mmCIF file of C-alpha atoms in Angstrom:
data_model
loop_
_atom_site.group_PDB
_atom_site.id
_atom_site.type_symbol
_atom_site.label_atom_id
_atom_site.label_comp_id
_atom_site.label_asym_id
_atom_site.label_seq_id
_atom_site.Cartn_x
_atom_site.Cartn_y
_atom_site.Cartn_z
ATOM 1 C CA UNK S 194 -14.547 2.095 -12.764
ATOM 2 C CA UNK S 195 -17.097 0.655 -10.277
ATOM 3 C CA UNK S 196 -20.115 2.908 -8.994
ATOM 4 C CA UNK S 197 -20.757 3.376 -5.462
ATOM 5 C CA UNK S 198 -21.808 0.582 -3.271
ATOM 6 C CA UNK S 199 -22.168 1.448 0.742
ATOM 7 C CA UNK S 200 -21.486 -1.943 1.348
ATOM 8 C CA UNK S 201 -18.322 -2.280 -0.412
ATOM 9 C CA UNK S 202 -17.080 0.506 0.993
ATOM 10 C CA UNK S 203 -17.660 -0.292 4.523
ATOM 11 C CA UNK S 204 -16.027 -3.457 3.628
ATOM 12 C CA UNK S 205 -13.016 -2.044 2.855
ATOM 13 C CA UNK S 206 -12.818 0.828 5.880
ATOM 14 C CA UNK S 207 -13.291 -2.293 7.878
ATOM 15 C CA UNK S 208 -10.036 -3.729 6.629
ATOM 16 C CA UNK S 209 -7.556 -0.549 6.830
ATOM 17 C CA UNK S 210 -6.369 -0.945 10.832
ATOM 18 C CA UNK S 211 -5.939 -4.679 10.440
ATOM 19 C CA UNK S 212 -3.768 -4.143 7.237
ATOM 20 C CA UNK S 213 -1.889 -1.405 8.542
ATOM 21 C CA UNK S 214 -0.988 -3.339 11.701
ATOM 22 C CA UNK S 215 0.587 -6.439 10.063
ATOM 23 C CA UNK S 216 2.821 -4.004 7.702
ATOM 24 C CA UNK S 217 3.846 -1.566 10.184
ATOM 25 C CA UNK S 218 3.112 -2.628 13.989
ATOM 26 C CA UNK S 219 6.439 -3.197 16.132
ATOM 27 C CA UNK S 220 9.004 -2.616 13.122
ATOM 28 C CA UNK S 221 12.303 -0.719 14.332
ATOM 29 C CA UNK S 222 11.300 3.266 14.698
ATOM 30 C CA UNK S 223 13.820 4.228 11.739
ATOM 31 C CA UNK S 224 11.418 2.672 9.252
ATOM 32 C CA UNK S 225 8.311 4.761 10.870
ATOM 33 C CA UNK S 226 9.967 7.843 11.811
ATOM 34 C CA UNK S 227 11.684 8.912 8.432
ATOM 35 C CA UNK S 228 9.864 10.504 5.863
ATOM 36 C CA UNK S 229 10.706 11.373 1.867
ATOM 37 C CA UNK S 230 12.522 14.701 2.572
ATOM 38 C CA UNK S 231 11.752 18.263 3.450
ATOM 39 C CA UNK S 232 7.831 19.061 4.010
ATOM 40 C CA UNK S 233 7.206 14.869 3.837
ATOM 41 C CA UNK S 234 5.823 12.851 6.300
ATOM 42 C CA UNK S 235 6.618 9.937 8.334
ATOM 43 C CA UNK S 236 4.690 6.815 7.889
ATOM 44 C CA UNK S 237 3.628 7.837 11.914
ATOM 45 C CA UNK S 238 2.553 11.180 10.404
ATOM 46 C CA UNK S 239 0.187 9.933 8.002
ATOM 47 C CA UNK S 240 -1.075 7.524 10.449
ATOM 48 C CA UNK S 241 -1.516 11.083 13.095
ATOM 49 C CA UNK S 242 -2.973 12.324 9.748
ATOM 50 C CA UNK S 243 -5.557 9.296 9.819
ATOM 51 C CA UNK S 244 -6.467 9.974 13.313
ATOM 52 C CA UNK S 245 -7.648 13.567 12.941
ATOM 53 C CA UNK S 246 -9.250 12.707 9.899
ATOM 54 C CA UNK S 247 -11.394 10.248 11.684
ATOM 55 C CA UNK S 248 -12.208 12.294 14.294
ATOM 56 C CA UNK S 249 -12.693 15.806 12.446
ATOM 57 C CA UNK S 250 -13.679 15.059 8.612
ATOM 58 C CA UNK S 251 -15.731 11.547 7.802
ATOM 59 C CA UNK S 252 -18.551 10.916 10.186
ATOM 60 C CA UNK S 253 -18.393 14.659 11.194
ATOM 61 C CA UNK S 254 -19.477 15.669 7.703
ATOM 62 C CA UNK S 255 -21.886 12.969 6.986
ATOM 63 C CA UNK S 256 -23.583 14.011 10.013
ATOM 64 C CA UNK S 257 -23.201 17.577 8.447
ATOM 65 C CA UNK S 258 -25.096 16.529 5.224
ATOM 66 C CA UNK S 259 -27.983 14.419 6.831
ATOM 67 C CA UNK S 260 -28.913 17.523 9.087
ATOM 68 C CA UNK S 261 -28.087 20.434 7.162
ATOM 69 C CA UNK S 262 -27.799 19.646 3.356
ATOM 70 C CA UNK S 263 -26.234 22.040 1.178
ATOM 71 C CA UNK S 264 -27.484 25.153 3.330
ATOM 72 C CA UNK S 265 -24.256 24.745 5.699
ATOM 73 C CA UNK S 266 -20.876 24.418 5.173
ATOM 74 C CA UNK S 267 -18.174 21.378 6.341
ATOM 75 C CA UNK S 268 -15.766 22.948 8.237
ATOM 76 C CA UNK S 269 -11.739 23.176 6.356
ATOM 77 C CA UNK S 270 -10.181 20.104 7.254
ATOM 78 C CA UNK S 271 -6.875 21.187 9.113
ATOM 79 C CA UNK S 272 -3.846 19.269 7.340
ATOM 80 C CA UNK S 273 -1.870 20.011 10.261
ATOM 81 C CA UNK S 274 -4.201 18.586 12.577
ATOM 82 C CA UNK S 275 -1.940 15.255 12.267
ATOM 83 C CA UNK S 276 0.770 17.011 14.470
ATOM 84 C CA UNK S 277 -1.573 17.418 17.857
ATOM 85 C CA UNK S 278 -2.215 13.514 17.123
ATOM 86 C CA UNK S 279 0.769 12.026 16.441
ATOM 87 C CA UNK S 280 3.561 14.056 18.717
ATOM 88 C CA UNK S 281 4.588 11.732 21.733
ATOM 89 C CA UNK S 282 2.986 8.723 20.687
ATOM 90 C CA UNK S 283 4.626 5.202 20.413
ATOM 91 C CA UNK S 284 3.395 4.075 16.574
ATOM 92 C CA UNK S 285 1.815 1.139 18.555
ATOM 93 C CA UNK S 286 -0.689 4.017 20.225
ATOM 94 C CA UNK S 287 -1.151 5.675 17.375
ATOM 95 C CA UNK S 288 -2.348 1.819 15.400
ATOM 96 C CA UNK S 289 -4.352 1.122 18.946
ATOM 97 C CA UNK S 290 -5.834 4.569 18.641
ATOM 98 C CA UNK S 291 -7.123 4.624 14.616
ATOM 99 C CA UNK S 292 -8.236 1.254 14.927
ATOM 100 C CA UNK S 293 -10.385 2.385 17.916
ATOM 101 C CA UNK S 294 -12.050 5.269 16.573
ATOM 102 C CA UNK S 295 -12.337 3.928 13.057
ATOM 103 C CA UNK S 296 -14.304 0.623 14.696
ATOM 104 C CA UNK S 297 -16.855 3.527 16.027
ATOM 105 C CA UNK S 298 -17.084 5.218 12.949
ATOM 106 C CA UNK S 299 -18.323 2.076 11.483
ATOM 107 C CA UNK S 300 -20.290 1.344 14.004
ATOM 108 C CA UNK S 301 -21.905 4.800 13.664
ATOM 109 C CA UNK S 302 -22.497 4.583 9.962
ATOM 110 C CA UNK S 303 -24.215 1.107 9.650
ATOM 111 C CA UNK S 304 -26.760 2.242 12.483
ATOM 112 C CA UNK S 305 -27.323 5.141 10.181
ATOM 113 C CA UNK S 306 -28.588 2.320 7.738
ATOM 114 C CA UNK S 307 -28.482 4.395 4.778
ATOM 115 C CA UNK S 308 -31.039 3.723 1.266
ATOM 116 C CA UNK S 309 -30.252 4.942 -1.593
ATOM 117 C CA UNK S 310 -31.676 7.987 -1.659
ATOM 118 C CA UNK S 311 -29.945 9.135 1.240
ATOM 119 C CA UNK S 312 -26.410 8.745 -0.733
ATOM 120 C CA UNK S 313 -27.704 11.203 -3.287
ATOM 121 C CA UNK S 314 -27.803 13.855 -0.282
ATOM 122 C CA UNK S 315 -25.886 16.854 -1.042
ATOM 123 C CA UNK S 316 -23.725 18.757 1.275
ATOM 124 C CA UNK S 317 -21.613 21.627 0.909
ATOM 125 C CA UNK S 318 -17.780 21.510 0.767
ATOM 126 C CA UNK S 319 -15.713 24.890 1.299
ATOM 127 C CA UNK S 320 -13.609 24.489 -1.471
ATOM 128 C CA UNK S 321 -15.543 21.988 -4.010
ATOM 129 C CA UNK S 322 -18.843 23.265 -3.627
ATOM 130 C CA UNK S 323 -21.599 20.817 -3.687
ATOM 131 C CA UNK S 324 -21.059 17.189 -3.158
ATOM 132 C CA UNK S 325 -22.863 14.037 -2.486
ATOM 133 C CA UNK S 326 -22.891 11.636 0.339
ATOM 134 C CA UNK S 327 -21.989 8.695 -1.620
ATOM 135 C CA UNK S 328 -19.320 11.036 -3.345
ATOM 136 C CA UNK S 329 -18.066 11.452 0.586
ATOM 137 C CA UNK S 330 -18.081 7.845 1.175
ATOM 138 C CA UNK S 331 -16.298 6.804 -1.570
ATOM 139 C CA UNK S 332 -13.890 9.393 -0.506
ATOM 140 C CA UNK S 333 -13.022 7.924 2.221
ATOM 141 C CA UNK S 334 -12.484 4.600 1.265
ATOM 142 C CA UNK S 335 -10.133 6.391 -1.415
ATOM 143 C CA UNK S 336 -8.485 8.376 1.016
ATOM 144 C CA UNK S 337 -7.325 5.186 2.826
ATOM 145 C CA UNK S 338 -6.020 3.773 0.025
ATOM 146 C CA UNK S 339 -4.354 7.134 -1.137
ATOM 147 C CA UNK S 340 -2.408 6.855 2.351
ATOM 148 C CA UNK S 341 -1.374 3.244 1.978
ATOM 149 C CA UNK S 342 -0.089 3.910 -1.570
ATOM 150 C CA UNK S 343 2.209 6.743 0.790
ATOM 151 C CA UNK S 344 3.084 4.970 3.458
ATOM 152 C CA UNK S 345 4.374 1.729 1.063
ATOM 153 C CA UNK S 346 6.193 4.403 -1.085
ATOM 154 C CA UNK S 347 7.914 6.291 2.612
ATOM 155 C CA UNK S 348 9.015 2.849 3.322
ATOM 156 C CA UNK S 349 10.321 1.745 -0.210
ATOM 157 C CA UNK S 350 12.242 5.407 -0.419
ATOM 158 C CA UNK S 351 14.058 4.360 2.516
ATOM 159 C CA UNK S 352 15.901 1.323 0.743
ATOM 160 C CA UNK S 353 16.365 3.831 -2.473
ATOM 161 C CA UNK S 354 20.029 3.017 -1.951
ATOM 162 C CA UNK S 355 20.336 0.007 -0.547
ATOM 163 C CA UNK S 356 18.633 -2.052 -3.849
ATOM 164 C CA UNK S 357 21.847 -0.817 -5.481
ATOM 165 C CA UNK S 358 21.373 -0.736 -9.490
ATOM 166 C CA UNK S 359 17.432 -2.353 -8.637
ATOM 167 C CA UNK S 360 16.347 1.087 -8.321
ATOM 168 C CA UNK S 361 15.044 1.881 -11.925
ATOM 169 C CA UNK S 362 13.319 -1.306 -11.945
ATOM 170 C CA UNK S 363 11.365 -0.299 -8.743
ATOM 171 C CA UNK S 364 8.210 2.132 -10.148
ATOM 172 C CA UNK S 365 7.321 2.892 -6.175
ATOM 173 C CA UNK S 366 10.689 4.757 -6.449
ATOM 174 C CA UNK S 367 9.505 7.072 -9.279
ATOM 175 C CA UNK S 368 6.169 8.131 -7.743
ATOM 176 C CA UNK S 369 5.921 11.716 -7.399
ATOM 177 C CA UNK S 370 2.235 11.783 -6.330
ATOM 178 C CA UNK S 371 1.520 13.280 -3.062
ATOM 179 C CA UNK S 372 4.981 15.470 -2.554
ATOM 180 C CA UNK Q 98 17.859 6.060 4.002
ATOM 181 C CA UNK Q 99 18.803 3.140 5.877
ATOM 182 C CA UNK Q 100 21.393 0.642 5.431
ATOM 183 C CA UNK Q 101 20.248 -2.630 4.232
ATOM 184 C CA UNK Q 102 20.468 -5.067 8.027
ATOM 185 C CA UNK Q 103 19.255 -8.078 7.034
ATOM 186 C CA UNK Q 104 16.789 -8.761 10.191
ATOM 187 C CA UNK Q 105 14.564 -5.883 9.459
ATOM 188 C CA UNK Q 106 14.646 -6.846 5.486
ATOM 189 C CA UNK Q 107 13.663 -10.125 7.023
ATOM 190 C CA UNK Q 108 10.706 -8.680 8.958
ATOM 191 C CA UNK Q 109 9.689 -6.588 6.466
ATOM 192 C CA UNK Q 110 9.301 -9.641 4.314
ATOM 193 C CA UNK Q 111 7.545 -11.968 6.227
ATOM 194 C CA UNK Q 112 4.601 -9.234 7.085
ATOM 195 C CA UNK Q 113 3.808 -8.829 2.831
ATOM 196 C CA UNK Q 114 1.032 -11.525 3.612
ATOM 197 C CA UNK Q 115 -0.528 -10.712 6.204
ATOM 198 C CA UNK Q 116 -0.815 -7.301 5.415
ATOM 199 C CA UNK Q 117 -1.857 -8.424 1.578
ATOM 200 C CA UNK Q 118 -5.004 -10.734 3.466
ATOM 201 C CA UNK Q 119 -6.308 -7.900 5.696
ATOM 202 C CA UNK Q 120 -6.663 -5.453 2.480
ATOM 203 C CA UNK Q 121 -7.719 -8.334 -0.400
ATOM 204 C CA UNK Q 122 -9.254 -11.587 0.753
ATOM 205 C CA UNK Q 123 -13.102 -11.697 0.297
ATOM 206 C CA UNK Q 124 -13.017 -8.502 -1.607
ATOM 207 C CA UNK Q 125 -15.640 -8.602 -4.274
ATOM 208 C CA UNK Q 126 -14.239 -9.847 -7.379
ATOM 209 C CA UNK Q 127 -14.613 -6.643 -9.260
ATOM 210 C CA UNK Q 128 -12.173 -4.950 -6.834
ATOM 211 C CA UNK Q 129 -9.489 -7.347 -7.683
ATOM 212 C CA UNK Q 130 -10.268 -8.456 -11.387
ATOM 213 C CA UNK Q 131 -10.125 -4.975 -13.121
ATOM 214 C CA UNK Q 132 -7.082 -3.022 -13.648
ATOM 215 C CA UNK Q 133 -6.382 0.576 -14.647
ATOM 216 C CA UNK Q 134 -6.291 -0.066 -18.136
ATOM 217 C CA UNK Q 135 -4.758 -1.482 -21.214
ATOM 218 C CA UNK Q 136 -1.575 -3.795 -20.445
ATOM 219 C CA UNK Q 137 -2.122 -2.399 -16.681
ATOM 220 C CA UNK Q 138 -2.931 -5.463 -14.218
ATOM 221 C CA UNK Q 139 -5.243 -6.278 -12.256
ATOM 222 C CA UNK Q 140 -4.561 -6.683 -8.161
ATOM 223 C CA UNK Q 141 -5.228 -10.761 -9.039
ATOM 224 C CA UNK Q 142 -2.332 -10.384 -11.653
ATOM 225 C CA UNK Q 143 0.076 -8.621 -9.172
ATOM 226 C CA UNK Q 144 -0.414 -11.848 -6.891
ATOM 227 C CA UNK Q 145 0.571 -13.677 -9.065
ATOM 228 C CA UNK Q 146 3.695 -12.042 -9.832
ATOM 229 C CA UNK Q 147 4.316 -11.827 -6.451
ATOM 230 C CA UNK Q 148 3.983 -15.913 -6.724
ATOM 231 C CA UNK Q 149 6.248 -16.357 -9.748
ATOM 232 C CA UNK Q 150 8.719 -14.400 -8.292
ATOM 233 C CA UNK Q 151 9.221 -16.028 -5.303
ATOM 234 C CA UNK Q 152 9.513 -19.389 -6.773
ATOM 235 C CA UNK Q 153 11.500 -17.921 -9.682
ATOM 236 C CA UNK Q 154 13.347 -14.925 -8.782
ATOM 237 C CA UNK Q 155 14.207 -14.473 -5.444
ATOM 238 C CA UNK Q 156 15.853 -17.280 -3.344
ATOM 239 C CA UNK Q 157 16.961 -19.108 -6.308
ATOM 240 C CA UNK Q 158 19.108 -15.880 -7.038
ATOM 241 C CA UNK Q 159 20.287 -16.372 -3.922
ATOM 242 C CA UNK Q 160 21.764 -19.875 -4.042
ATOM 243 C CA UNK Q 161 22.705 -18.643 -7.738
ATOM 244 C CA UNK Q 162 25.030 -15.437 -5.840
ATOM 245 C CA UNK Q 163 26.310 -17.762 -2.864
ATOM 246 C CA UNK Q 164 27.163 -21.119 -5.040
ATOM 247 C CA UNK Q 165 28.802 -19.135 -8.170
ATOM 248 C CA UNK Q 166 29.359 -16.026 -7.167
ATOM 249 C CA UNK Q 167 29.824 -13.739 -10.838
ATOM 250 C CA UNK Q 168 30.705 -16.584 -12.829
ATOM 251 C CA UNK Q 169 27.039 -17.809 -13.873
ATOM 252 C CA UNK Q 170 24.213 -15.033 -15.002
ATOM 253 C CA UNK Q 171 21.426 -15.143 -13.010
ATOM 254 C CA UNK Q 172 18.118 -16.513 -15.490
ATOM 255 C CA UNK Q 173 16.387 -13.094 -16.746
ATOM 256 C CA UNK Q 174 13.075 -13.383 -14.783
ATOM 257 C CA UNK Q 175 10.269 -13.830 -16.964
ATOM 258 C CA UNK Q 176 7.894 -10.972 -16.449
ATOM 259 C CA UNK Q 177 4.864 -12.694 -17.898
ATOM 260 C CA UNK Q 178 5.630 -15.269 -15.713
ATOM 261 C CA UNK Q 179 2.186 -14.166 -13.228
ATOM 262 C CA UNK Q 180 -0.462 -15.408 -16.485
ATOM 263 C CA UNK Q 181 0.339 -19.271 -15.426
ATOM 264 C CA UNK Q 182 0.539 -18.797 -11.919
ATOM 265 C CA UNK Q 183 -3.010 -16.717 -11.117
ATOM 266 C CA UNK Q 184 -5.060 -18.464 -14.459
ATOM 267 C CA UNK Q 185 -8.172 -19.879 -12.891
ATOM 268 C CA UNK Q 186 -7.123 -19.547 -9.450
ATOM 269 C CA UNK Q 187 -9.517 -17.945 -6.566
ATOM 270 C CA UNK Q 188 -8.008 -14.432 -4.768
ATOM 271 C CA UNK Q 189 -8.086 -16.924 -1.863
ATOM 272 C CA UNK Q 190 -5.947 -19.614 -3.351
ATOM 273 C CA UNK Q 191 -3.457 -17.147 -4.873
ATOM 274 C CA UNK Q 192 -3.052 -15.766 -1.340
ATOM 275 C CA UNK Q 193 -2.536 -18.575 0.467
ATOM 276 C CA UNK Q 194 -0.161 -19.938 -2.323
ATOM 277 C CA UNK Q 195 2.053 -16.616 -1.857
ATOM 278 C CA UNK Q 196 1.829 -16.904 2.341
ATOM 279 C CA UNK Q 197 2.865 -20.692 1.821
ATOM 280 C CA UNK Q 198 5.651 -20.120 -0.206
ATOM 281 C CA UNK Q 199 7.031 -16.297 1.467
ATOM 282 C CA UNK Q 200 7.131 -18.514 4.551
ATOM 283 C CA UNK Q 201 9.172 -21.163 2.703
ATOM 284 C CA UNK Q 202 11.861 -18.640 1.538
ATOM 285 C CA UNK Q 203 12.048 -16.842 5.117
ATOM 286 C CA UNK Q 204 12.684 -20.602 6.250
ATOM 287 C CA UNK Q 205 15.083 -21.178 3.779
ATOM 288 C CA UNK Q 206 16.926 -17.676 3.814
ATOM 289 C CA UNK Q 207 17.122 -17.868 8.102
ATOM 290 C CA UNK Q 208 18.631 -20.768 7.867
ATOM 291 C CA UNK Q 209 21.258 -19.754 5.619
ATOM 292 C CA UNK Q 210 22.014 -18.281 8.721
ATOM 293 C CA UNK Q 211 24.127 -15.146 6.816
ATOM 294 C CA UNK Q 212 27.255 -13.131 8.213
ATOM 295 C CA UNK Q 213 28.001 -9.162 6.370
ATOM 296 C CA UNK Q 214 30.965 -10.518 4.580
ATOM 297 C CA UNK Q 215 28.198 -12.656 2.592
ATOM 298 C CA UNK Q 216 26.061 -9.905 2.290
ATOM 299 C CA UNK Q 217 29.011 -8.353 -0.095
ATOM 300 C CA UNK Q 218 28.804 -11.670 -2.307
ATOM 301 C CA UNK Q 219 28.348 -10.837 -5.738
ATOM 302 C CA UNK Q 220 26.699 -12.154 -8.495
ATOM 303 C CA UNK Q 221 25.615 -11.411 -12.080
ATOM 304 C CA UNK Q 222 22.557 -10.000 -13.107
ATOM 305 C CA UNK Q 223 21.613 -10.746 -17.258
ATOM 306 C CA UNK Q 224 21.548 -6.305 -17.580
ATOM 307 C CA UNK Q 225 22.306 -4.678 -13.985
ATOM 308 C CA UNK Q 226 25.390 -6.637 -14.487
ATOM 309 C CA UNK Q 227 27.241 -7.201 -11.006
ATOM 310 C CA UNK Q 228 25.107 -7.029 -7.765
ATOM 311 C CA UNK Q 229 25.293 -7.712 -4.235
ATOM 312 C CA UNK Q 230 23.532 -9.925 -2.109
ATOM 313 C CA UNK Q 231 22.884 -7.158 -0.247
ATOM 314 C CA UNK Q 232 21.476 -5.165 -2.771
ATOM 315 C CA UNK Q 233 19.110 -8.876 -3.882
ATOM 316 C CA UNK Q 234 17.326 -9.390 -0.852
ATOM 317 C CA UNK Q 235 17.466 -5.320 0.131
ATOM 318 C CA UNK Q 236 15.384 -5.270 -3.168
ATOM 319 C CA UNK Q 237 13.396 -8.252 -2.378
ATOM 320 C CA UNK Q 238 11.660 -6.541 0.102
ATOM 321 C CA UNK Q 239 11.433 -2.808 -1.966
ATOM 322 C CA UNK Q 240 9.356 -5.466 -4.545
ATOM 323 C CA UNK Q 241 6.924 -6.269 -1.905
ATOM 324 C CA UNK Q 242 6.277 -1.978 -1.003
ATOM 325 C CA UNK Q 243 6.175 -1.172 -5.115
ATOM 326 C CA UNK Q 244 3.593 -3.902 -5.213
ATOM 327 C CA UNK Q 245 1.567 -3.139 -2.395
ATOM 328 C CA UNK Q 246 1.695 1.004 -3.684
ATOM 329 C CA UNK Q 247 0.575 -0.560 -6.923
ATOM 330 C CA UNK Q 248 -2.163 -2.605 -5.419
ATOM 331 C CA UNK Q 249 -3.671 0.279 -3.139
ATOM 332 C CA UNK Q 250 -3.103 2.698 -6.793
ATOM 333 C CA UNK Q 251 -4.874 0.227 -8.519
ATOM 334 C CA UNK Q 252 -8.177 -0.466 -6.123
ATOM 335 C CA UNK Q 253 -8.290 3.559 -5.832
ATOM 336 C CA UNK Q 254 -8.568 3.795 -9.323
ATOM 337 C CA UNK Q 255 -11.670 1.830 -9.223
ATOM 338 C CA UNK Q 256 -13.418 4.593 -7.130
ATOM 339 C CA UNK Q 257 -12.455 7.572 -9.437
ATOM 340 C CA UNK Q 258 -15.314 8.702 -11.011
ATOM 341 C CA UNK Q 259 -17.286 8.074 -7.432
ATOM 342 C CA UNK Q 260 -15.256 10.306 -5.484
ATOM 343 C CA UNK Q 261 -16.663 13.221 -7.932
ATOM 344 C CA UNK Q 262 -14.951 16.471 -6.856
ATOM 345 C CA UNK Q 263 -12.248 14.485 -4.610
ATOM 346 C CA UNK Q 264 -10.320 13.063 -7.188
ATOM 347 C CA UNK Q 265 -7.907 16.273 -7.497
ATOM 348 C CA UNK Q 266 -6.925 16.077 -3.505
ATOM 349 C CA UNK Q 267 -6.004 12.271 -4.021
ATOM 350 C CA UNK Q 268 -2.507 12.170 -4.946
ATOM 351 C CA UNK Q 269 -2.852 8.277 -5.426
ATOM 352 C CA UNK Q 270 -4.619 9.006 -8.809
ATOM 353 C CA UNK Q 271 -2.124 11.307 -10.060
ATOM 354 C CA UNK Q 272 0.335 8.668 -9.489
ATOM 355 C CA UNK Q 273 2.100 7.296 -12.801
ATOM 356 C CA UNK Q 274 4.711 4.339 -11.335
ATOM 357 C CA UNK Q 275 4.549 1.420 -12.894
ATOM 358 C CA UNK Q 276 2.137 1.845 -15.574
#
């Protein structure tokens, strides 16, 4: 396990839009628009889903725990919220779009120029009680990653057939995490 | 699912290192050196893997299916195969060495310059028995998504313990494939 390090994290926020692009930007709509079966996303879903996250959950709720500590409470994160962002947009908009907003986020956290201190600030989540900055940070960076590990397993399930007998030597096609 | 069509396998292919660059190169070491545990590897390890098997597996299985069709067993691919390839070498050099070489085998495979009916060629595999070509380079491109799932399970793995409360909403650490 590695502890907490602002910097590191940054670093890799900084590196999700550009990665996402070179997998995903300009390939044929099938391979963005299908999704692992009934109540599954699309790989342009979870990218919607990345979008409202950005906008509603990260920066929101550090701001949230810098002004207000524990004594108020972030406001439920809407896992539907993807739908408003994604509907009607090209996957290109949707990369444009993330990239865009996630460059400000950054922008807005390293002007926050956080110590140390400041990552042991505790806010207050509705459904896990009381958490830490850095433990939101970290989250985030996580919560990337978790969506990656999706969208590369979306993509995979879509040759499930095609790799013929391949498919038990293929572990992406076993994953049952986030169904 | 989609039907295997060899341009989007293609396309698929050729974006594994760019998309591999944007997440890994200049990552602190610890972020690619550690792995999720005992006879688990490490996102270093996985490049190499990805090295070995495109000098090892891929293309040469290939020219094995269109030159001999069934008659000749395709090598068995030697799955500790990564240990020679990414000993002592830099995250940068074991990148570039896998963009080098993917760019080869899209080179090589192009200009093979394939029609369906060799798409149905079949060859031998030493215990899936009879494949496609189809169903090779179909999987080719699967093995770059179960890697990349792996790599993004593996980094989040890292950040565990400093997500705190978190960890139960990320369904990348629930996520078993592979291990």
């Amino acid at each position: 396990m590695i502890e907490h390090d602002l910097q590191e994290t940054i670093s890799l926020l900084a590196r999700t839009p550009a990665a996402l692009d070179a997998l995903l930007r300009n390939l044929p709509a099938k391979w963005t628009l299908r999704n692992e079966g009934e109540n599954t996303w699309s790989v342009i879903e979870v990218i919607g889903h990345l979008i409202h996250a950005e906008r509603a959950d990260w920066m929101p709720r550090a701001r949230m725990v810098l002004q207000f500590g524990e004594s108020q409470t972030f406001e439920p994160f809407d896992r539907l919220g993807y739908k408003r962002e994604s509907q009607g947009k090209s996957l290109g908009q949707l990369l444009d779009k993330f990239g865009h907003l996630r460059s400000g986020s950054l922008s807005e956290l390293r002007a926050l120029n956080l110590k140390e201190e400041d990552l042991e600030r505790r806010g207050r989540h509705p459904d896990l009680g009381v958490v830490t900055l850095s433990q939101l940070l970290a989250t985030w960076a996580t919560h990337d990653l978790t969506h990656l590990h999706q969208i590369s397993r979306v993509m995979a399930h879509q040759y499930w057939e095609a790799v013929g007998p391949w498919s038990e030597y293929l572990g992406v096609l076993e994953c049952r995490g986030q169904r």
